[in-house]
Amino acid sequence: SAVISQKPSRDICQRGTSLTIQCQVDSQVTMMFWYRQQPGQSLTLIATANQGSEATYESGFVIDKFPISRPNLTFSTLTVSNMSPEDSSIYLCSGKRGGTEAFFGQGTRLTVV
Amino acid sequence: DAKTTQPPSMDCAEGRAANLPCNHSTISGNEYVYWYRQIHSQGPQYIIHGLKNNETNEMASLIITEDRKSSTLILPHATLRDTAVYYCIVRPYLSNFGNEKLTFGTGTRLTIIP
């Protein structure tokens, strides 16, 4: 099965700054997704990363706060902008190819101080 | 997507079968039942999925009731490494992009006891 690598694996950031998380898949995937997992909670979908076009955001998430890029079929980035302590979460990248099930990266653990 | 209901936590003795229930009473005809698990500090891992027939793979078995309103994931010989949060998810399988996303509920925290 395909492997997703996320960078960084963890970070501690100052409030008001931004962090860009990278997601690299070792083979081409049709779809890529970004999820957030707040402490002790389940996963919530942020957006679907679309290649060559704007991401599709779920209710409650906006592009200005979580800009996403997907320049090709193996790579995507998620930026968490103007961070506050409430953004402290694990951010997970997921990929899917046709005929296979979705697979996930190990996540990026973000702490905002 | 149909909503699922799972017990928040369960314990199982090592070496015994772990049976994790899931209710999905509003499931529609084109929705499959998926199971994922999340071991601590890792991303979710796909386990199995099914429509109406029972399914088995190298990880687990999935038993779906005839009316499809509930299902049970069975780990036949649980080990300590099976300690994780298990998520039951229903969603359409024949997708038109936009139905590919997974909606996670709160899951069941399964603890395997030595």
Short mmCIF file of N, CA and C in Angstrom, two decimals, chain B:
data_model
loop_
_atom_site.label_atom_id
_atom_site.label_comp_id
_atom_site.label_asym_id
_atom_site.label_seq_id
_atom_site.Cartn_x
_atom_site.Cartn_y
_atom_site.Cartn_z
N ASP B 1 -24.41 11.16 4.91
CA ASP B 1 -23.99 9.83 5.32
C ASP B 1 -24.74 9.43 6.60
N ALA B 2 -25.03 8.13 6.71
CA ALA B 2 -25.76 7.66 7.89
C ALA B 2 -24.90 7.83 9.14
N LYS B 3 -25.59 8.05 10.26
CA LYS B 3 -24.90 8.21 11.53
C LYS B 3 -24.66 6.83 12.14
N THR B 4 -23.56 6.68 12.85
CA THR B 4 -23.26 5.42 13.54
C THR B 4 -23.19 5.65 15.04
N THR B 5 -23.49 4.61 15.80
CA THR B 5 -23.42 4.65 17.25
C THR B 5 -22.58 3.49 17.73
N GLN B 6 -21.55 3.80 18.54
CA GLN B 6 -20.66 2.78 19.07
C GLN B 6 -20.50 2.98 20.57
N PRO B 7 -20.26 1.90 21.32
CA PRO B 7 -19.96 2.09 22.74
C PRO B 7 -18.65 2.84 22.88
N PRO B 8 -18.53 3.72 23.88
CA PRO B 8 -17.31 4.52 24.00
C PRO B 8 -16.08 3.71 24.33
N SER B 9 -16.24 2.63 25.06
CA SER B 9 -15.05 1.85 25.43
C SER B 9 -15.42 0.39 25.66
N MET B 10 -14.41 -0.47 25.50
CA MET B 10 -14.56 -1.90 25.75
C MET B 10 -13.21 -2.45 26.17
N ASP B 11 -13.24 -3.50 26.97
CA ASP B 11 -12.04 -4.25 27.32
C ASP B 11 -12.16 -5.66 26.78
N CYS B 12 -11.03 -6.27 26.48
CA CYS B 12 -11.01 -7.65 26.01
C CYS B 12 -9.71 -8.29 26.49
N ALA B 13 -9.81 -9.53 26.92
CA ALA B 13 -8.62 -10.24 27.37
C ALA B 13 -7.78 -10.67 26.17
N GLU B 14 -6.48 -10.57 26.35
CA GLU B 14 -5.56 -10.98 25.30
C GLU B 14 -5.81 -12.43 24.91
N GLY B 15 -5.82 -12.70 23.60
CA GLY B 15 -6.06 -14.04 23.10
C GLY B 15 -7.51 -14.39 22.86
N ARG B 16 -8.40 -13.58 23.40
CA ARG B 16 -9.82 -13.80 23.17
C ARG B 16 -10.29 -13.02 21.96
N ALA B 17 -11.50 -13.34 21.50
CA ALA B 17 -12.08 -12.60 20.38
C ALA B 17 -12.66 -11.29 20.89
N ALA B 18 -12.35 -10.21 20.20
CA ALA B 18 -12.93 -8.90 20.52
C ALA B 18 -14.07 -8.64 19.54
N ASN B 19 -15.24 -8.37 20.08
CA ASN B 19 -16.43 -8.12 19.26
C ASN B 19 -16.87 -6.69 19.47
N LEU B 20 -16.75 -5.88 18.45
CA LEU B 20 -17.06 -4.45 18.55
C LEU B 20 -18.36 -4.17 17.78
N PRO B 21 -19.40 -3.73 18.49
CA PRO B 21 -20.68 -3.48 17.82
C PRO B 21 -20.78 -2.07 17.26
N CYS B 22 -21.65 -1.93 16.26
CA CYS B 22 -21.93 -0.63 15.67
C CYS B 22 -23.38 -0.61 15.20
N ASN B 23 -24.11 0.42 15.59
CA ASN B 23 -25.46 0.61 15.10
C ASN B 23 -25.48 1.66 14.01
N HIS B 24 -26.17 1.35 12.92
CA HIS B 24 -26.31 2.30 11.81
C HIS B 24 -27.71 2.12 11.24
N SER B 25 -28.70 2.46 12.03
CA SER B 25 -30.09 2.16 11.71
C SER B 25 -30.62 2.96 10.52
N THR B 26 -29.96 4.07 10.17
CA THR B 26 -30.43 4.89 9.04
C THR B 26 -29.64 4.63 7.77
N ILE B 27 -28.91 3.56 7.73
CA ILE B 27 -28.08 3.25 6.56
C ILE B 27 -28.97 3.08 5.32
N SER B 28 -28.50 3.60 4.19
CA SER B 28 -29.28 3.48 2.97
C SER B 28 -28.68 2.39 2.08
N GLY B 29 -29.40 2.07 1.02
CA GLY B 29 -29.06 0.91 0.22
C GLY B 29 -27.70 0.97 -0.46
N ASN B 30 -27.21 2.17 -0.73
CA ASN B 30 -25.94 2.29 -1.43
C ASN B 30 -24.77 2.58 -0.50
N GLU B 31 -24.99 2.45 0.79
CA GLU B 31 -23.93 2.75 1.75
C GLU B 31 -23.28 1.48 2.28
N TYR B 32 -21.96 1.51 2.32
CA TYR B 32 -21.18 0.43 2.87
C TYR B 32 -20.81 0.75 4.31
N VAL B 33 -20.46 -0.29 5.03
CA VAL B 33 -19.94 -0.15 6.39
C VAL B 33 -18.42 -0.32 6.34
N TYR B 34 -17.71 0.67 6.84
CA TYR B 34 -16.25 0.65 6.89
C TYR B 34 -15.80 0.64 8.35
N TRP B 35 -14.68 -0.02 8.57
CA TRP B 35 -14.03 0.04 9.88
C TRP B 35 -12.59 0.48 9.72
N TYR B 36 -12.22 1.45 10.54
CA TYR B 36 -10.85 1.92 10.65
C TYR B 36 -10.47 1.85 12.13
N ARG B 37 -9.17 1.81 12.38
CA ARG B 37 -8.71 1.92 13.75
C ARG B 37 -7.55 2.90 13.83
N GLN B 38 -7.39 3.49 15.01
CA GLN B 38 -6.32 4.44 15.22
C GLN B 38 -5.57 4.05 16.49
N ILE B 39 -4.40 3.53 16.28
CA ILE B 39 -3.51 3.22 17.39
C ILE B 39 -2.89 4.53 17.87
N HIS B 40 -2.62 4.60 19.15
CA HIS B 40 -2.13 5.84 19.75
C HIS B 40 -0.96 6.45 18.99
N SER B 41 -1.08 7.75 18.69
CA SER B 41 -0.03 8.52 18.02
C SER B 41 0.19 8.10 16.56
N GLN B 42 -0.76 7.42 15.98
CA GLN B 42 -0.66 7.06 14.56
C GLN B 42 -1.90 7.56 13.82
N GLY B 43 -1.82 7.56 12.49
CA GLY B 43 -2.98 7.87 11.68
C GLY B 43 -3.91 6.67 11.60
N PRO B 44 -5.17 6.90 11.25
CA PRO B 44 -6.12 5.78 11.12
C PRO B 44 -5.65 4.75 10.09
N GLN B 45 -6.04 3.51 10.34
CA GLN B 45 -5.67 2.38 9.48
C GLN B 45 -6.93 1.67 9.04
N TYR B 46 -7.08 1.45 7.75
CA TYR B 46 -8.22 0.71 7.22
C TYR B 46 -8.20 -0.73 7.70
N ILE B 47 -9.37 -1.25 8.10
CA ILE B 47 -9.46 -2.65 8.52
C ILE B 47 -10.24 -3.47 7.51
N ILE B 48 -11.48 -3.09 7.25
CA ILE B 48 -12.37 -3.92 6.45
C ILE B 48 -13.60 -3.11 6.07
N HIS B 49 -14.32 -3.53 5.05
CA HIS B 49 -15.61 -2.93 4.75
C HIS B 49 -16.53 -3.98 4.14
N GLY B 50 -17.83 -3.68 4.14
CA GLY B 50 -18.81 -4.61 3.57
C GLY B 50 -20.12 -3.93 3.27
N LEU B 51 -20.93 -4.58 2.45
CA LEU B 51 -22.24 -4.05 2.08
C LEU B 51 -23.34 -4.80 2.81
N LYS B 52 -23.46 -6.09 2.58
CA LYS B 52 -24.49 -6.87 3.27
C LYS B 52 -24.04 -8.28 3.60
N ASN B 53 -23.04 -8.76 2.90
CA ASN B 53 -22.51 -10.09 3.21
C ASN B 53 -21.41 -9.98 4.25
N ASN B 54 -21.23 -11.03 4.99
CA ASN B 54 -20.14 -11.05 5.95
C ASN B 54 -18.82 -11.06 5.21
N GLU B 55 -17.85 -10.37 5.75
CA GLU B 55 -16.55 -10.27 5.12
C GLU B 55 -15.45 -10.66 6.10
N THR B 56 -14.39 -11.23 5.54
CA THR B 56 -13.24 -11.61 6.37
C THR B 56 -11.96 -11.29 5.61
N ASN B 57 -10.98 -10.75 6.32
CA ASN B 57 -9.65 -10.59 5.75
C ASN B 57 -8.63 -10.98 6.80
N GLU B 58 -7.38 -10.68 6.54
CA GLU B 58 -6.32 -11.12 7.44
C GLU B 58 -6.36 -10.40 8.79
N MET B 59 -7.07 -9.31 8.86
CA MET B 59 -7.12 -8.55 10.11
C MET B 59 -8.34 -8.88 10.94
N ALA B 60 -9.51 -9.04 10.29
CA ALA B 60 -10.75 -9.11 11.06
C ALA B 60 -11.86 -9.71 10.22
N SER B 61 -13.00 -9.92 10.90
CA SER B 61 -14.24 -10.31 10.24
C SER B 61 -15.29 -9.25 10.50
N LEU B 62 -16.17 -9.07 9.54
CA LEU B 62 -17.25 -8.10 9.66
C LEU B 62 -18.56 -8.85 9.47
N ILE B 63 -19.41 -8.76 10.48
CA ILE B 63 -20.72 -9.40 10.43
C ILE B 63 -21.77 -8.30 10.35
N ILE B 64 -22.57 -8.30 9.30
CA ILE B 64 -23.62 -7.30 9.11
C ILE B 64 -24.96 -8.00 9.22
N THR B 65 -25.87 -7.45 10.02
CA THR B 65 -27.18 -8.07 10.19
C THR B 65 -27.96 -8.02 8.88
N GLU B 66 -28.95 -8.89 8.81
CA GLU B 66 -29.72 -9.01 7.56
C GLU B 66 -30.40 -7.69 7.19
N ASP B 67 -30.89 -6.96 8.20
CA ASP B 67 -31.54 -5.67 7.92
C ASP B 67 -30.53 -4.54 7.75
N ARG B 68 -29.26 -4.84 7.93
CA ARG B 68 -28.14 -3.90 7.75
C ARG B 68 -28.14 -2.73 8.74
N LYS B 69 -28.92 -2.85 9.78
CA LYS B 69 -28.99 -1.74 10.72
C LYS B 69 -27.91 -1.82 11.79
N SER B 70 -27.17 -2.88 11.83
CA SER B 70 -26.06 -2.97 12.76
C SER B 70 -25.01 -3.95 12.23
N SER B 71 -23.82 -3.84 12.80
CA SER B 71 -22.74 -4.72 12.39
C SER B 71 -21.81 -4.96 13.58
N THR B 72 -20.97 -5.97 13.44
CA THR B 72 -19.99 -6.30 14.47
C THR B 72 -18.65 -6.56 13.82
N LEU B 73 -17.64 -5.90 14.32
CA LEU B 73 -16.27 -6.18 13.90
C LEU B 73 -15.69 -7.19 14.87
N ILE B 74 -15.10 -8.24 14.34
CA ILE B 74 -14.53 -9.28 15.19
C ILE B 74 -13.04 -9.38 14.94
N LEU B 75 -12.27 -9.20 16.02
CA LEU B 75 -10.84 -9.47 15.99
C LEU B 75 -10.69 -10.85 16.64
N PRO B 76 -10.35 -11.89 15.89
CA PRO B 76 -10.50 -13.26 16.41
C PRO B 76 -9.59 -13.61 17.58
N HIS B 77 -8.39 -13.11 17.58
CA HIS B 77 -7.46 -13.43 18.68
C HIS B 77 -6.72 -12.14 19.04
N ALA B 78 -7.33 -11.38 19.90
CA ALA B 78 -6.82 -10.04 20.18
C ALA B 78 -5.44 -10.09 20.84
N THR B 79 -4.58 -9.18 20.41
CA THR B 79 -3.27 -9.03 21.02
C THR B 79 -3.15 -7.62 21.59
N LEU B 80 -2.11 -7.39 22.36
CA LEU B 80 -1.93 -6.07 22.98
C LEU B 80 -1.82 -4.98 21.91
N ARG B 81 -1.31 -5.33 20.74
CA ARG B 81 -1.17 -4.35 19.67
C ARG B 81 -2.50 -3.95 19.04
N ASP B 82 -3.57 -4.65 19.40
CA ASP B 82 -4.90 -4.28 18.91
C ASP B 82 -5.54 -3.19 19.75
N THR B 83 -4.89 -2.78 20.82
CA THR B 83 -5.41 -1.67 21.62
C THR B 83 -5.41 -0.40 20.78
N ALA B 84 -6.61 0.17 20.59
CA ALA B 84 -6.76 1.30 19.67
C ALA B 84 -8.19 1.83 19.78
N VAL B 85 -8.45 2.94 19.09
CA VAL B 85 -9.81 3.42 18.91
C VAL B 85 -10.31 2.89 17.57
N TYR B 86 -11.47 2.26 17.59
CA TYR B 86 -12.04 1.65 16.39
C TYR B 86 -13.23 2.48 15.92
N TYR B 87 -13.20 2.86 14.66
CA TYR B 87 -14.23 3.71 14.08
C TYR B 87 -15.07 2.92 13.07
N CYS B 88 -16.37 2.98 13.24
CA CYS B 88 -17.32 2.41 12.29
C CYS B 88 -17.88 3.57 11.46
N ILE B 89 -17.79 3.48 10.15
CA ILE B 89 -18.18 4.58 9.27
C ILE B 89 -19.04 4.01 8.16
N VAL B 90 -20.12 4.71 7.82
CA VAL B 90 -20.91 4.31 6.66
C VAL B 90 -20.83 5.40 5.60
N ARG B 91 -20.66 5.00 4.38
CA ARG B 91 -20.64 5.96 3.28
C ARG B 91 -20.87 5.24 1.97
N PRO B 92 -21.30 5.97 0.95
CA PRO B 92 -21.48 5.33 -0.35
C PRO B 92 -20.15 4.82 -0.89
N TYR B 93 -20.17 3.69 -1.55
CA TYR B 93 -18.95 3.14 -2.14
C TYR B 93 -18.79 3.59 -3.58
N LEU B 94 -19.86 3.60 -4.34
CA LEU B 94 -19.78 4.04 -5.72
C LEU B 94 -19.84 5.55 -5.72
N SER B 95 -18.68 6.18 -5.74
CA SER B 95 -18.61 7.60 -5.46
C SER B 95 -18.52 8.41 -6.74
N ASN B 96 -18.85 9.66 -6.62
CA ASN B 96 -18.72 10.60 -7.72
C ASN B 96 -17.85 11.76 -7.28
N PHE B 97 -16.75 11.50 -6.68
CA PHE B 97 -15.90 12.52 -6.09
C PHE B 97 -16.74 13.47 -5.25
N GLY B 98 -16.44 13.56 -4.04
CA GLY B 98 -17.27 14.32 -3.11
C GLY B 98 -17.89 13.36 -2.13
N ASN B 99 -18.03 12.08 -2.52
CA ASN B 99 -18.46 11.06 -1.59
C ASN B 99 -17.30 10.23 -1.08
N GLU B 100 -16.09 10.57 -1.44
CA GLU B 100 -14.92 9.79 -1.05
C GLU B 100 -14.50 10.09 0.39
N LYS B 101 -14.93 11.21 0.93
CA LYS B 101 -14.47 11.60 2.25
C LYS B 101 -15.05 10.69 3.32
N LEU B 102 -14.34 10.58 4.43
CA LEU B 102 -14.76 9.77 5.57
C LEU B 102 -15.22 10.69 6.69
N THR B 103 -16.36 10.38 7.28
CA THR B 103 -16.86 11.12 8.43
C THR B 103 -16.70 10.24 9.67
N PHE B 104 -15.78 10.64 10.53
CA PHE B 104 -15.46 9.85 11.72
C PHE B 104 -16.39 10.23 12.87
N GLY B 105 -16.94 9.22 13.54
CA GLY B 105 -17.66 9.43 14.79
C GLY B 105 -16.67 9.38 15.95
N THR B 106 -17.20 9.09 17.13
CA THR B 106 -16.35 9.08 18.32
C THR B 106 -15.64 7.74 18.53
N GLY B 107 -16.12 6.67 17.90
CA GLY B 107 -15.43 5.39 17.96
C GLY B 107 -15.53 4.68 19.30
N THR B 108 -14.93 3.49 19.34
CA THR B 108 -14.84 2.68 20.55
C THR B 108 -13.37 2.52 20.92
N ARG B 109 -13.05 2.89 22.14
CA ARG B 109 -11.68 2.69 22.63
C ARG B 109 -11.57 1.27 23.16
N LEU B 110 -10.89 0.41 22.43
CA LEU B 110 -10.70 -0.99 22.82
C LEU B 110 -9.37 -1.14 23.54
N THR B 111 -9.43 -1.70 24.72
CA THR B 111 -8.23 -1.98 25.50
C THR B 111 -8.09 -3.49 25.65
N ILE B 112 -6.95 -4.01 25.21
CA ILE B 112 -6.66 -5.43 25.36
C ILE B 112 -5.89 -5.62 26.66
N ILE B 113 -6.41 -6.47 27.49
CA ILE B 113 -5.84 -6.66 28.82
C ILE B 113 -5.00 -7.93 28.85
N PRO B 114 -3.76 -7.82 29.36
CA PRO B 114 -2.89 -9.01 29.38
C PRO B 114 -3.46 -10.13 30.25
#
